[in-house]
PDB file of C-alpha atoms in Angstrom:
ATOM      1  CA  ALA Q 943     -81.306-114.035  31.645  1.00 65.00           C
ATOM      2  CA  VAL Q 944     -83.420-115.256  34.555  1.00 79.00           C
ATOM      3  CA  THR Q 945     -83.729-118.733  33.060  1.00 85.00           C
ATOM      4  CA  SER Q 946     -79.928-118.877  32.632  1.00 81.00           C
ATOM      5  CA  LEU Q 947     -79.412-117.791  36.239  1.00 85.00           C
ATOM      6  CA  THR Q 948     -81.900-120.422  37.371  1.00 89.00           C
ATOM      7  CA  GLN Q 949     -79.993-123.093  35.455  1.00 82.00           C
ATOM      8  CA  LEU Q 950     -76.778-121.884  37.073  1.00 82.00           C
ATOM      9  CA  ASP Q 951     -78.427-122.219  40.497  1.00 85.00           C
ATOM     10  CA  LEU Q 952     -79.368-125.784  39.596  1.00 87.00           C
ATOM     11  CA  ASP Q 953     -75.796-126.509  38.471  1.00 80.00           C
ATOM     12  CA  ARG Q 954     -74.616-125.344  41.875  1.00 81.00           C
ATOM     13  CA  GLY Q 955     -77.173-127.434  43.726  1.00 86.00           C
ATOM     14  CA  GLU Q 956     -79.021-124.363  44.992  1.00 90.00           C
ATOM     15  CA  THR Q 957     -82.416-125.856  44.262  1.00 93.00           C
ATOM     16  CA  GLU Q 958     -84.600-123.670  46.480  1.00 95.00           C
ATOM     17  CA  ARG Q 959     -82.998-120.529  45.125  1.00 94.00           C
ATOM     18  CA  ALA Q 960     -83.534-121.823  41.591  1.00 94.00           C
ATOM     19  CA  TRP Q 961     -87.176-122.519  42.276  1.00 96.00           C
ATOM     20  CA  SER Q 962     -87.769-119.118  43.896  1.00 96.00           C
ATOM     21  CA  ARG Q 963     -86.141-117.347  40.960  1.00 95.00           C
ATOM     22  CA  ILE Q 964     -88.129-119.122  38.251  1.00 96.00           C
ATOM     23  CA  GLU Q 965     -91.379-118.960  40.227  1.00 96.00           C
ATOM     24  CA  GLU Q 966     -91.002-115.197  40.488  1.00 96.00           C
ATOM     25  CA  LEU Q 967     -90.424-114.956  36.735  1.00 95.00           C
ATOM     26  CA  LEU Q 968     -93.552-116.979  35.969  1.00 96.00           C
ATOM     27  CA  ARG Q 969     -95.613-114.751  38.244  1.00 95.00           C
ATOM     28  CA  ALA Q 970     -94.368-111.769  36.254  1.00 96.00           C
ATOM     29  CA  ILE Q 971     -95.444-113.187  32.862  1.00 95.00           C
ATOM     30  CA  PRO Q 972     -99.232-113.263  32.374  1.00 95.00           C
ATOM     31  CA  VAL Q 973    -100.691-116.659  31.536  1.00 93.00           C
ATOM     32  CA  GLU Q 974    -102.211-115.086  28.418  1.00 94.00           C
ATOM     33  CA  GLN Q 975     -98.680-114.584  27.060  1.00 94.00           C
ATOM     34  CA  ALA Q 976     -98.283-118.311  26.493  1.00 93.00           C
ATOM     35  CA  LEU Q 977     -95.339-118.154  24.113  1.00 92.00           C
ATOM     36  CA  GLU Q 978     -93.354-115.893  26.423  1.00 92.00           C
ATOM     37  CA  ARG Q 979     -93.797-118.413  29.248  1.00 94.00           C
ATOM     38  CA  VAL Q 980     -92.443-121.474  27.384  1.00 93.00           C
ATOM     39  CA  ASP Q 981     -88.744-121.203  28.290  1.00 90.00           C
ATOM     40  CA  ALA Q 982     -89.553-120.357  31.903  1.00 94.00           C
ATOM     41  CA  LEU Q 983     -91.956-123.294  32.165  1.00 96.00           C
ATOM     42  CA  ALA Q 984     -89.329-125.703  30.850  1.00 94.00           C
ATOM     43  CA  VAL Q 985     -86.850-124.541  33.473  1.00 94.00           C
ATOM     44  CA  ALA Q 986     -89.576-124.512  36.140  1.00 96.00           C
ATOM     45  CA  VAL Q 987     -90.137-128.230  35.627  1.00 97.00           C
ATOM     46  CA  ALA Q 988     -86.447-128.979  36.175  1.00 94.00           C
ATOM     47  CA  ALA Q 989     -86.266-126.641  39.175  1.00 96.00           C
ATOM     48  CA  GLY Q 990     -89.478-127.997  40.643  1.00 97.00           C
ATOM     49  CA  VAL Q 991     -88.280-131.582  40.406  1.00 96.00           C
ATOM     50  CA  ALA Q 992     -84.901-130.688  41.923  1.00 94.00           C
ATOM     51  CA  ALA Q 993     -86.499-128.753  44.779  1.00 95.00           C
ATOM     52  CA  GLY Q 994     -89.104-131.408  45.522  1.00 96.00           C
ATOM     53  CA  ARG Q 995     -91.947-129.185  44.292  1.00 96.00           C
ATOM     54  CA  THR Q 996     -93.603-132.029  42.456  1.00 95.00           C
ATOM     55  CA  ASP Q 997     -97.090-130.568  42.193  1.00 97.00           C
ATOM     56  CA  GLU Q 998     -95.754-127.275  40.837  1.00 97.00           C
ATOM     57  CA  ALA Q 999     -93.531-129.142  38.367  1.00 97.00           C
ATOM     58  CA  HIS Q1000     -96.524-131.126  37.099  1.00 98.00           C
ATOM     59  CA  ARG Q1001     -98.559-127.934  36.648  1.00 97.00           C
ATOM     60  CA  ALA Q1002     -95.721-126.299  34.707  1.00 97.00           C
ATOM     61  CA  ALA Q1003     -95.350-129.390  32.503  1.00 98.00           C
ATOM     62  CA  ALA Q1004     -99.101-129.486  31.845  1.00 98.00           C
ATOM     63  CA  GLU Q1005     -99.145-125.833  30.783  1.00 97.00           C
ATOM     64  CA  LEU Q1006     -96.100-126.323  28.575  1.00 97.00           C
ATOM     65  CA  THR Q1007     -97.617-129.409  26.947  1.00 97.00           C
ATOM     66  CA  ALA Q1008    -100.869-127.560  26.245  1.00 97.00           C
ATOM     67  CA  THR Q1009     -98.995-124.680  24.611  1.00 96.00           C
ATOM     68  CA  ALA Q1010     -96.887-127.072  22.533  1.00 95.00           C
ATOM     69  CA  ALA Q1011    -100.009-128.875  21.326  1.00 95.00           C
ATOM     70  CA  VAL Q1012    -101.475-125.594  20.095  1.00 94.00           C
ATOM     71  CA  VAL Q1013     -98.294-124.249  18.487  1.00 92.00           C
ATOM     72  CA  GLY Q1014     -97.185-127.621  17.101  1.00 92.00           C
ATOM     73  CA  THR Q1015     -93.573-126.756  16.226  1.00 93.00           C
ATOM     74  CA  THR Q1016     -90.891-129.395  16.717  1.00 93.00           C
ATOM     75  CA  ALA Q1017     -89.001-127.149  19.148  1.00 91.00           C
ATOM     76  CA  PHE Q1018     -92.041-126.704  21.400  1.00 94.00           C
ATOM     77  CA  LEU Q1019     -92.927-130.377  21.186  1.00 95.00           C
ATOM     78  CA  GLY Q1020     -89.368-131.219  22.205  1.00 95.00           C
ATOM     79  CA  ARG Q1021     -89.630-128.991  25.261  1.00 95.00           C
ATOM     80  CA  ALA Q1022     -92.904-130.610  26.224  1.00 97.00           C
ATOM     81  CA  SER Q1023     -91.495-134.135  25.860  1.00 97.00           C
ATOM     82  CA  ALA Q1024     -88.440-133.201  27.932  1.00 97.00           C
ATOM     83  CA  ALA Q1025     -90.630-131.681  30.640  1.00 97.00           C
ATOM     84  CA  LEU Q1026     -92.784-134.794  30.858  1.00 98.00           C
ATOM     85  CA  ALA Q1027     -89.684-137.014  30.864  1.00 98.00           C
ATOM     86  CA  ARG Q1028     -88.446-135.284  34.020  1.00 96.00           C
ATOM     87  CA  LEU Q1029     -91.632-136.380  35.748  1.00 97.00           C
ATOM     88  CA  THR Q1030     -91.493-139.971  34.507  1.00 96.00           C
ATOM     89  CA  GLU Q1031     -89.389-143.038  35.255  1.00 95.00           C
ATOM     90  CA  GLY Q1032     -88.321-146.246  33.558  1.00 96.00           C
ATOM     91  CA  THR Q1033     -88.960-146.997  29.920  1.00 96.00           C
ATOM     92  CA  ASP Q1034     -91.568-144.223  29.666  1.00 97.00           C
ATOM     93  CA  ALA Q1035     -88.874-141.699  30.561  1.00 96.00           C
ATOM     94  CA  VAL Q1036     -86.557-143.209  27.947  1.00 96.00           C
ATOM     95  CA  ARG Q1037     -89.257-142.901  25.288  1.00 97.00           C
ATOM     96  CA  LEU Q1038     -89.997-139.278  26.163  1.00 97.00           C
ATOM     97  CA  TRP Q1039     -86.311-138.294  26.178  1.00 97.00           C
ATOM     98  CA  GLN Q1040     -85.937-140.004  22.793  1.00 96.00           C
ATOM     99  CA  ASP Q1041     -88.904-138.025  21.474  1.00 96.00           C
ATOM    100  CA  ALA Q1042     -87.371-134.805  22.795  1.00 96.00           C
ATOM    101  CA  ALA Q1043     -83.976-135.565  21.249  1.00 94.00           C
ATOM    102  CA  ARG Q1044     -85.553-136.258  17.864  1.00 94.00           C
ATOM    103  CA  SER Q1045     -87.571-133.047  18.029  1.00 93.00           C
ATOM    104  CA  PHE Q1046     -84.583-130.902  18.938  1.00 90.00           C
ATOM    105  CA  HIS Q1047     -82.528-132.538  16.206  1.00 87.00           C
ATOM    106  CA  ALA Q1048     -85.247-131.841  13.648  1.00 89.00           C
ATOM    107  CA  ALA Q1049     -85.452-128.230  14.850  1.00 87.00           C
ATOM    108  CA  GLY Q1050     -81.677-127.797  14.557  1.00 82.00           C
ATOM    109  CA  LEU Q1051     -81.338-126.990  18.268  1.00 84.00           C
ATOM    110  CA  THR Q1052     -77.912-128.554  18.773  1.00 82.00           C
ATOM    111  CA  PHE Q1053     -77.359-127.694  22.413  1.00 80.00           C
ATOM    112  CA  ASP Q1054     -80.887-128.600  23.471  1.00 85.00           C
ATOM    113  CA  GLU Q1055     -80.369-131.930  21.732  1.00 89.00           C
ATOM    114  CA  ALA Q1056     -77.089-132.425  23.589  1.00 87.00           C
ATOM    115  CA  ASP Q1057     -78.756-131.604  26.929  1.00 86.00           C
ATOM    116  CA  THR Q1058     -81.475-134.099  26.158  1.00 93.00           C
ATOM    117  CA  ARG Q1059     -79.077-136.886  25.190  1.00 92.00           C
ATOM    118  CA  VAL Q1060     -77.286-136.557  28.541  1.00 90.00           C
ATOM    119  CA  GLU Q1061     -80.650-136.947  30.284  1.00 93.00           C
ATOM    120  CA  LEU Q1062     -81.514-139.841  27.969  1.00 95.00           C
ATOM    121  CA  ALA Q1063     -78.248-141.523  28.910  1.00 92.00           C
ATOM    122  CA  ALA Q1064     -79.166-141.284  32.595  1.00 93.00           C
ATOM    123  CA  ALA Q1065     -82.592-142.762  31.891  1.00 94.00           C
ATOM    124  CA  LEU Q1066     -81.065-145.624  29.905  1.00 94.00           C
ATOM    125  CA  ARG Q1067     -78.568-146.305  32.671  1.00 93.00           C
ATOM    126  CA  ALA Q1068     -81.417-146.434  35.194  1.00 94.00           C
ATOM    127  CA  CYS Q1069     -82.917-149.138  32.961  1.00 95.00           C
ATOM    128  CA  ALA Q1070     -79.607-151.069  32.992  1.00 94.00           C
ATOM    129  CA  ASP Q1071     -78.838-150.214  29.354  1.00 93.00           C
ATOM    130  CA  GLU Q1072     -75.199-149.213  29.777  1.00 91.00           C
ATOM    131  CA  SER Q1073     -74.245-149.506  26.117  1.00 90.00           C
ATOM    132  CA  GLY Q1074     -77.153-147.301  25.120  1.00 90.00           C
ATOM    133  CA  ALA Q1075     -76.200-144.774  27.783  1.00 90.00           C
ATOM    134  CA  LEU Q1076     -72.611-144.611  26.556  1.00 89.00           C
ATOM    135  CA  GLU Q1077     -73.792-144.115  22.987  1.00 88.00           C
ATOM    136  CA  GLN Q1078     -76.008-141.194  23.998  1.00 89.00           C
ATOM    137  CA  GLU Q1079     -73.218-139.609  26.048  1.00 87.00           C
ATOM    138  CA  ALA Q1080     -70.926-139.793  23.030  1.00 84.00           C
ATOM    139  CA  ARG Q1081     -73.575-138.178  20.838  1.00 84.00           C
ATOM    140  CA  ALA Q1082     -74.117-135.452  23.434  1.00 84.00           C
ATOM    141  CA  ARG Q1083     -70.421-134.621  23.535  1.00 74.00           C
ATOM    142  CA  ASP Q1084     -70.010-134.413  19.777  1.00 65.00           C
ATOM    143  CA  PRO Q1085     -71.397-130.890  19.136  1.00 52.00           C
ATOM    144  CA  LEU Q1086     -69.511-129.444  22.078  1.00 48.00           C
ATOM    145  CA  GLY Q1087     -65.937-130.541  21.821  1.00 45.00           C
ATOM    146  CA  GLY Q1088     -64.771-127.919  19.357  1.00 43.00           C
ATOM    147  CA  THR Q1089     -62.519-129.453  16.707  1.00 40.00           C
ATOM    148  CA  GLU Q1090     -62.324-133.112  15.868  1.00 37.00           C
ATOM    149  CA  THR Q1091     -58.830-133.094  17.365  1.00 38.00           C
ATOM    150  CA  ASP Q1092     -60.102-131.715  20.649  1.00 41.00           C
ATOM    151  CA  ARG Q1093     -62.813-134.340  20.795  1.00 42.00           C
ATOM    152  CA  GLY Q1094     -60.429-137.183  20.088  1.00 40.00           C
ATOM    153  CA  ARG Q1095     -57.634-136.280  22.465  1.00 52.00           C
ATOM    154  CA  ARG Q1096     -58.442-137.462  25.959  1.00 52.00           C
ATOM    155  CA  ASP Q1097     -56.395-137.605  29.121  1.00 58.00           C
ATOM    156  CA  GLY Q1098     -56.104-140.479  31.574  1.00 61.00           C
ATOM    157  CA  HIS Q1099     -59.309-139.371  33.265  1.00 71.00           C
ATOM    158  CA  GLY Q1100     -61.392-139.723  30.091  1.00 79.00           C
ATOM    159  CA  LEU Q1101     -61.755-135.975  29.603  1.00 83.00           C
ATOM    160  CA  THR Q1102     -61.082-133.981  26.453  1.00 82.00           C
ATOM    161  CA  GLU Q1103     -58.526-131.194  26.600  1.00 82.00           C
ATOM    162  CA  ARG Q1104     -61.339-128.644  26.655  1.00 84.00           C
ATOM    163  CA  GLN Q1105     -63.073-130.438  29.511  1.00 86.00           C
ATOM    164  CA  VAL Q1106     -59.839-130.408  31.509  1.00 89.00           C
ATOM    165  CA  GLU Q1107     -59.635-126.642  30.974  1.00 89.00           C
ATOM    166  CA  VAL Q1108     -63.209-126.231  32.159  1.00 91.00           C
ATOM    167  CA  LEU Q1109     -62.574-128.447  35.188  1.00 92.00           C
ATOM    168  CA  GLN Q1110     -59.470-126.467  36.137  1.00 91.00           C
ATOM    169  CA  LEU Q1111     -61.398-123.197  36.047  1.00 92.00           C
ATOM    170  CA  LEU Q1112     -64.303-124.742  37.908  1.00 90.00           C
ATOM    171  CA  ALA Q1113     -61.875-125.854  40.621  1.00 89.00           C
ATOM    172  CA  ARG Q1114     -60.724-122.219  40.941  1.00 88.00           C
ATOM    173  CA  GLY Q1115     -64.289-121.307  41.834  1.00 87.00           C
ATOM    174  CA  LEU Q1116     -65.289-119.672  38.551  1.00 89.00           C
ATOM    175  CA  SER Q1117     -68.950-119.660  37.571  1.00 89.00           C
ATOM    176  CA  ASN Q1118     -70.125-120.975  34.212  1.00 87.00           C
ATOM    177  CA  ALA Q1119     -70.390-117.398  32.956  1.00 87.00           C
ATOM    178  CA  GLU Q1120     -66.824-116.642  34.078  1.00 89.00           C
ATOM    179  CA  ILE Q1121     -65.521-119.858  32.496  1.00 89.00           C
ATOM    180  CA  ALA Q1122     -67.311-118.954  29.269  1.00 85.00           C
ATOM    181  CA  SER Q1123     -65.628-115.563  29.253  1.00 86.00           C
ATOM    182  CA  GLU Q1124     -62.219-117.026  30.053  1.00 86.00           C
ATOM    183  CA  LEU Q1125     -62.381-119.663  27.303  1.00 85.00           C
ATOM    184  CA  GLN Q1126     -64.362-117.559  24.829  1.00 81.00           C
ATOM    185  CA  LEU Q1127     -67.224-120.050  24.729  1.00 78.00           C
ATOM    186  CA  SER Q1128     -70.958-119.614  25.108  1.00 77.00           C
ATOM    187  CA  GLU Q1129     -72.319-120.145  28.601  1.00 78.00           C
ATOM    188  CA  HIS Q1130     -74.533-122.928  27.264  1.00 78.00           C
ATOM    189  CA  THR Q1131     -71.480-124.749  25.889  1.00 80.00           C
ATOM    190  CA  VAL Q1132     -69.766-124.484  29.270  1.00 84.00           C
ATOM    191  CA  HIS Q1133     -72.899-125.813  30.941  1.00 84.00           C
ATOM    192  CA  ARG Q1134     -72.791-128.879  28.691  1.00 81.00           C
ATOM    193  CA  HIS Q1135     -69.062-129.388  29.288  1.00 85.00           C
ATOM    194  CA  VAL Q1136     -69.695-129.328  33.047  1.00 88.00           C
ATOM    195  CA  ALA Q1137     -72.520-131.849  32.667  1.00 85.00           C
ATOM    196  CA  ASN Q1138     -70.279-134.124  30.583  1.00 84.00           C
ATOM    197  CA  ILE Q1139     -67.504-133.839  33.186  1.00 88.00           C
ATOM    198  CA  TYR Q1140     -69.972-134.952  35.862  1.00 86.00           C
ATOM    199  CA  THR Q1141     -71.012-137.910  33.711  1.00 82.00           C
ATOM    200  CA  THR Q1142     -67.492-138.987  32.762  1.00 83.00           C
ATOM    201  CA  LEU Q1143     -66.131-138.734  36.305  1.00 85.00           C
ATOM    202  CA  ASP Q1144     -69.346-139.951  38.009  1.00 83.00           C
ATOM    203  CA  LEU Q1145     -69.683-136.787  40.085  1.00 85.00           C
ATOM    204  CA  GLY Q1146     -72.780-134.988  41.275  1.00 81.00           C
ATOM    205  CA  SER Q1147     -71.836-131.396  42.051  1.00 84.00           C
ATOM    206  CA  ARG Q1148     -69.411-128.557  41.391  1.00 85.00           C
ATOM    207  CA  ALA Q1149     -67.896-129.103  44.836  1.00 85.00           C
ATOM    208  CA  ALA Q1150     -67.230-132.760  44.059  1.00 85.00           C
ATOM    209  CA  ALA Q1151     -65.723-131.833  40.694  1.00 87.00           C
ATOM    210  CA  ALA Q1152     -63.468-129.237  42.307  1.00 87.00           C
ATOM    211  CA  ALA Q1153     -62.343-131.758  44.931  1.00 87.00           C
ATOM    212  CA  TYR Q1154     -61.607-134.302  42.195  1.00 88.00           C
ATOM    213  CA  ALA Q1155     -59.527-131.750  40.311  1.00 87.00           C
ATOM    214  CA  VAL Q1156     -57.453-130.953  43.402  1.00 84.00           C
ATOM    215  CA  ARG Q1157     -56.942-134.640  44.270  1.00 85.00           C
ATOM    216  CA  HIS Q1158     -55.698-135.415  40.774  1.00 83.00           C
ATOM    217  CA  GLY Q1159     -53.521-132.343  40.327  1.00 82.00           C
ATOM    218  CA  LEU Q1160     -55.894-130.659  37.878  1.00 77.00           C
ATOM    219  CA  GLY Q1161     -56.871-127.717  40.058  1.00 62.00           C
TER     220      GLY Q1161
END
Protein backbone atom coordinates (compact mmCIF):
# COMPACT_ATOMS: atom_id res chain seq x y z
CA ALA A 1 0.00 0.00 0.00
CA VAL A 2 2.81 2.41 0.85
CA THR A 3 4.55 1.78 -2.47
CA SER A 4 1.27 2.47 -4.31
CA LEU A 5 0.78 5.71 -2.37
CA THR A 6 4.36 6.70 -3.17
CA GLN A 7 3.73 6.10 -6.87
CA LEU A 8 0.58 8.21 -6.62
CA ASP A 9 2.63 11.01 -5.05
CA LEU A 10 5.04 10.77 -7.97
CA ASP A 11 2.15 10.90 -10.45
CA ARG A 12 1.02 14.11 -8.79
CA GLY A 13 4.49 15.62 -8.85
CA GLU A 14 4.78 15.54 -5.06
CA THR A 15 8.35 14.28 -5.16
CA GLU A 16 9.48 15.20 -1.65
CA ARG A 17 6.40 13.63 -0.14
CA ALA A 18 7.01 10.51 -2.22
CA TRP A 19 10.60 10.30 -1.06
CA SER A 20 9.69 10.82 2.61
CA ARG A 21 7.03 8.11 2.42
CA ILE A 22 9.25 5.47 0.81
CA GLU A 23 12.25 6.36 2.98
CA GLU A 24 10.15 5.80 6.08
CA LEU A 25 9.03 2.41 4.75
CA LEU A 26 12.61 1.32 4.08
CA ARG A 27 13.63 2.32 7.60
CA ALA A 28 10.84 0.10 8.91
CA ILE A 29 12.00 -3.01 7.00
CA PRO A 30 15.26 -4.50 8.33
CA VAL A 31 18.04 -4.87 5.79
CA GLU A 32 18.18 -8.57 6.67
CA GLN A 33 14.70 -8.97 5.17
CA ALA A 34 16.07 -8.48 1.67
CA LEU A 35 13.13 -9.91 -0.24
CA GLU A 36 10.63 -7.76 1.64
CA ARG A 37 12.61 -4.65 0.67
CA VAL A 38 12.66 -5.26 -3.11
CA ASP A 39 9.44 -3.46 -4.11
CA ALA A 40 10.22 -0.53 -1.82
CA LEU A 41 13.75 -0.24 -3.21
CA ALA A 42 12.46 -0.15 -6.78
CA VAL A 43 10.10 2.70 -5.92
CA ALA A 44 12.81 4.41 -3.85
CA VAL A 45 15.02 4.68 -6.93
CA ALA A 46 12.25 6.40 -8.90
CA ALA A 47 11.37 8.67 -5.98
CA GLY A 48 15.01 9.47 -5.28
CA VAL A 49 15.66 10.45 -8.88
CA ALA A 50 12.51 12.58 -9.01
CA ALA A 51 13.35 14.32 -5.73
CA GLY A 52 16.98 14.93 -6.63
CA ARG A 53 18.21 12.46 -4.00
CA THR A 54 20.76 10.98 -6.35
CA ASP A 55 23.05 9.41 -3.76
CA GLU A 56 20.12 7.72 -2.00
CA ALA A 57 18.76 6.50 -5.35
CA HIS A 58 22.14 4.97 -6.21
CA ARG A 59 22.31 3.21 -2.84
CA ALA A 60 18.80 1.80 -3.30
CA ALA A 61 19.67 0.60 -6.82
CA ALA A 62 22.88 -1.03 -5.57
CA GLU A 63 21.02 -2.91 -2.84
CA LEU A 64 18.32 -4.00 -5.27
CA THR A 65 20.90 -5.19 -7.80
CA ALA A 66 22.73 -7.20 -5.14
CA THR A 67 19.50 -8.89 -4.05
CA ALA A 68 18.55 -9.65 -7.66
CA ALA A 69 21.96 -11.21 -8.29
CA VAL A 70 21.48 -13.56 -5.35
CA VAL A 71 17.86 -14.49 -6.08
CA GLY A 72 18.34 -14.65 -9.86
CA THR A 73 14.68 -14.67 -10.93
CA THR A 74 13.69 -12.83 -14.10
CA ALA A 75 11.30 -10.58 -12.15
CA PHE A 76 14.02 -9.45 -9.74
CA LEU A 77 16.53 -9.00 -12.55
CA GLY A 78 13.98 -6.86 -14.38
CA ARG A 79 13.55 -4.63 -11.34
CA ALA A 80 17.29 -4.26 -11.02
CA SER A 81 17.72 -3.35 -14.70
CA ALA A 82 14.90 -0.80 -14.47
CA ALA A 83 16.43 0.74 -11.35
CA LEU A 84 19.83 1.10 -13.00
CA ALA A 85 18.21 2.50 -16.16
CA ARG A 86 16.73 5.36 -14.13
CA LEU A 87 20.25 6.35 -13.13
CA THR A 88 21.69 6.10 -16.64
CA GLU A 89 21.44 8.12 -19.84
CA GLY A 90 21.83 7.62 -23.57
CA THR A 91 22.26 4.24 -25.19
CA ASP A 92 23.15 2.61 -21.86
CA ALA A 93 19.72 3.58 -20.54
CA VAL A 94 18.09 2.16 -23.67
CA ARG A 95 19.92 -1.14 -23.21
CA LEU A 96 18.94 -1.41 -19.55
CA TRP A 97 15.27 -0.60 -20.24
CA GLN A 98 15.32 -3.23 -23.00
CA ASP A 99 16.76 -5.76 -20.56
CA ALA A 100 14.06 -4.89 -18.03
CA ALA A 101 11.28 -5.19 -20.61
CA ARG A 102 12.52 -8.61 -21.70
CA SER A 103 12.75 -9.80 -18.10
CA PHE A 104 9.25 -8.64 -17.22
CA HIS A 105 7.89 -10.21 -20.39
CA ALA A 106 9.56 -13.51 -19.55
CA ALA A 107 8.17 -13.33 -16.01
CA GLY A 108 4.65 -12.65 -17.32
CA LEU A 109 4.46 -9.30 -15.50
CA THR A 110 2.32 -7.50 -18.06
CA PHE A 111 1.91 -4.17 -16.32
CA ASP A 112 5.55 -3.95 -15.26
CA GLU A 113 6.47 -4.62 -18.87
CA ALA A 114 4.11 -1.86 -20.01
CA ASP A 115 5.61 0.58 -17.48
CA THR A 116 9.06 -0.29 -18.72
CA ARG A 117 8.20 0.15 -22.40
CA VAL A 118 6.94 3.69 -21.71
CA GLU A 119 10.27 4.46 -20.04
CA LEU A 120 12.10 2.77 -22.92
CA ALA A 121 10.21 4.96 -25.37
CA ALA A 122 11.39 8.08 -23.52
CA ALA A 123 14.97 6.82 -23.59
CA LEU A 124 14.76 6.10 -27.31
CA ARG A 125 13.29 9.53 -27.97
CA ALA A 126 16.16 11.11 -26.03
CA CYS A 127 18.46 9.27 -28.46
CA ALA A 128 16.53 10.69 -31.44
CA ASP A 129 14.96 7.32 -32.29
CA GLU A 130 11.39 8.48 -32.81
CA SER A 131 10.21 5.42 -34.71
CA GLY A 132 11.53 3.14 -31.99
CA ALA A 133 9.85 5.27 -29.34
CA LEU A 134 6.50 5.09 -31.12
CA GLU A 135 6.80 1.33 -31.44
CA GLN A 136 7.45 0.94 -27.71
CA GLU A 137 4.55 3.24 -26.82
CA ALA A 138 2.25 1.12 -28.97
CA ARG A 139 3.47 -2.05 -27.26
CA ALA A 140 2.98 -0.44 -23.85
CA ARG A 141 -0.61 0.48 -24.65
CA ASP A 142 -1.57 -2.95 -25.93
CA PRO A 143 -2.15 -4.79 -22.61
CA LEU A 144 -4.09 -1.88 -21.16
CA GLY A 145 -6.69 -0.85 -23.66
CA GLY A 146 -9.29 -3.45 -22.78
CA THR A 147 -10.86 -4.92 -25.92
CA GLU A 148 -9.38 -4.76 -29.37
CA THR A 149 -12.22 -2.40 -30.29
CA ASP A 150 -11.34 -0.03 -27.47
CA ARG A 151 -7.71 -0.02 -28.51
CA GLY A 152 -8.50 0.68 -32.13
CA ARG A 153 -11.04 3.45 -31.71
CA ARG A 154 -9.30 6.76 -31.17
CA ASP A 155 -10.58 10.30 -31.06
CA GLY A 156 -9.12 13.36 -32.76
CA HIS A 157 -6.65 13.77 -29.91
CA GLY A 158 -5.10 10.32 -30.44
CA LEU A 159 -6.65 8.86 -27.29
CA THR A 160 -8.62 5.64 -26.98
CA GLU A 161 -12.15 5.81 -25.64
CA ARG A 162 -10.94 4.46 -22.30
CA GLN A 163 -8.19 7.07 -22.12
CA VAL A 164 -10.74 9.82 -22.74
CA GLU A 165 -12.80 8.47 -19.84
CA VAL A 166 -9.74 8.47 -17.60
CA LEU A 167 -8.82 12.00 -18.69
CA GLN A 168 -12.33 13.27 -17.99
CA LEU A 169 -12.25 11.86 -14.46
CA LEU A 170 -8.74 13.15 -13.92
CA ALA A 171 -9.94 16.62 -14.93
CA ARG A 172 -12.64 16.36 -12.23
CA GLY A 173 -9.87 15.97 -9.68
CA LEU A 174 -10.23 12.25 -9.02
CA SER A 175 -7.20 10.31 -7.83
CA ASN A 176 -6.00 7.18 -9.60
CA ALA A 177 -7.66 5.07 -6.91
CA GLU A 178 -10.96 6.93 -7.37
CA ILE A 179 -10.76 6.60 -11.16
CA ALA A 180 -10.08 2.88 -10.76
CA SER A 181 -13.17 2.52 -8.61
CA GLU A 182 -15.31 4.56 -10.98
CA LEU A 183 -14.27 2.60 -14.08
CA GLN A 184 -13.90 -0.76 -12.34
CA LEU A 185 -10.23 -1.05 -13.28
CA SER A 186 -7.16 -1.84 -11.24
CA GLU A 187 -5.25 1.15 -9.92
CA HIS A 188 -2.18 -0.03 -11.81
CA THR A 189 -4.13 -0.02 -15.08
CA VAL A 190 -5.29 3.54 -14.41
CA HIS A 191 -1.71 4.54 -13.65
CA ARG A 192 -0.63 3.22 -17.05
CA HIS A 193 -3.54 4.94 -18.82
CA VAL A 194 -2.51 8.24 -17.22
CA ALA A 195 1.10 7.71 -18.30
CA ASN A 196 -0.03 6.95 -21.86
CA ILE A 197 -2.22 10.07 -21.88
CA TYR A 198 0.81 12.14 -20.87
CA THR A 199 2.85 10.57 -23.67
CA THR A 200 0.19 10.93 -26.37
CA LEU A 201 -0.63 14.54 -25.50
CA ASP A 202 2.97 15.52 -24.61
CA LEU A 203 2.01 16.59 -21.09
CA GLY A 204 3.99 16.40 -17.88
CA SER A 205 1.55 16.51 -14.98
CA ARG A 206 -2.01 15.89 -13.82
CA ALA A 207 -2.59 19.64 -13.72
CA ALA A 208 -1.51 19.99 -17.35
CA ALA A 209 -3.72 17.06 -18.35
CA ALA A 210 -6.70 18.56 -16.54
CA ALA A 211 -6.11 21.92 -18.23
CA TYR A 212 -5.89 20.20 -21.62
CA ALA A 213 -9.18 18.41 -20.98
CA VAL A 214 -10.94 21.67 -20.10
CA ARG A 215 -9.49 23.51 -23.12
CA HIS A 216 -10.67 20.79 -25.49
CA GLY A 217 -14.09 20.24 -23.96
CA LEU A 218 -13.18 16.90 -22.40
CA GLY A 219 -13.45 17.94 -18.77
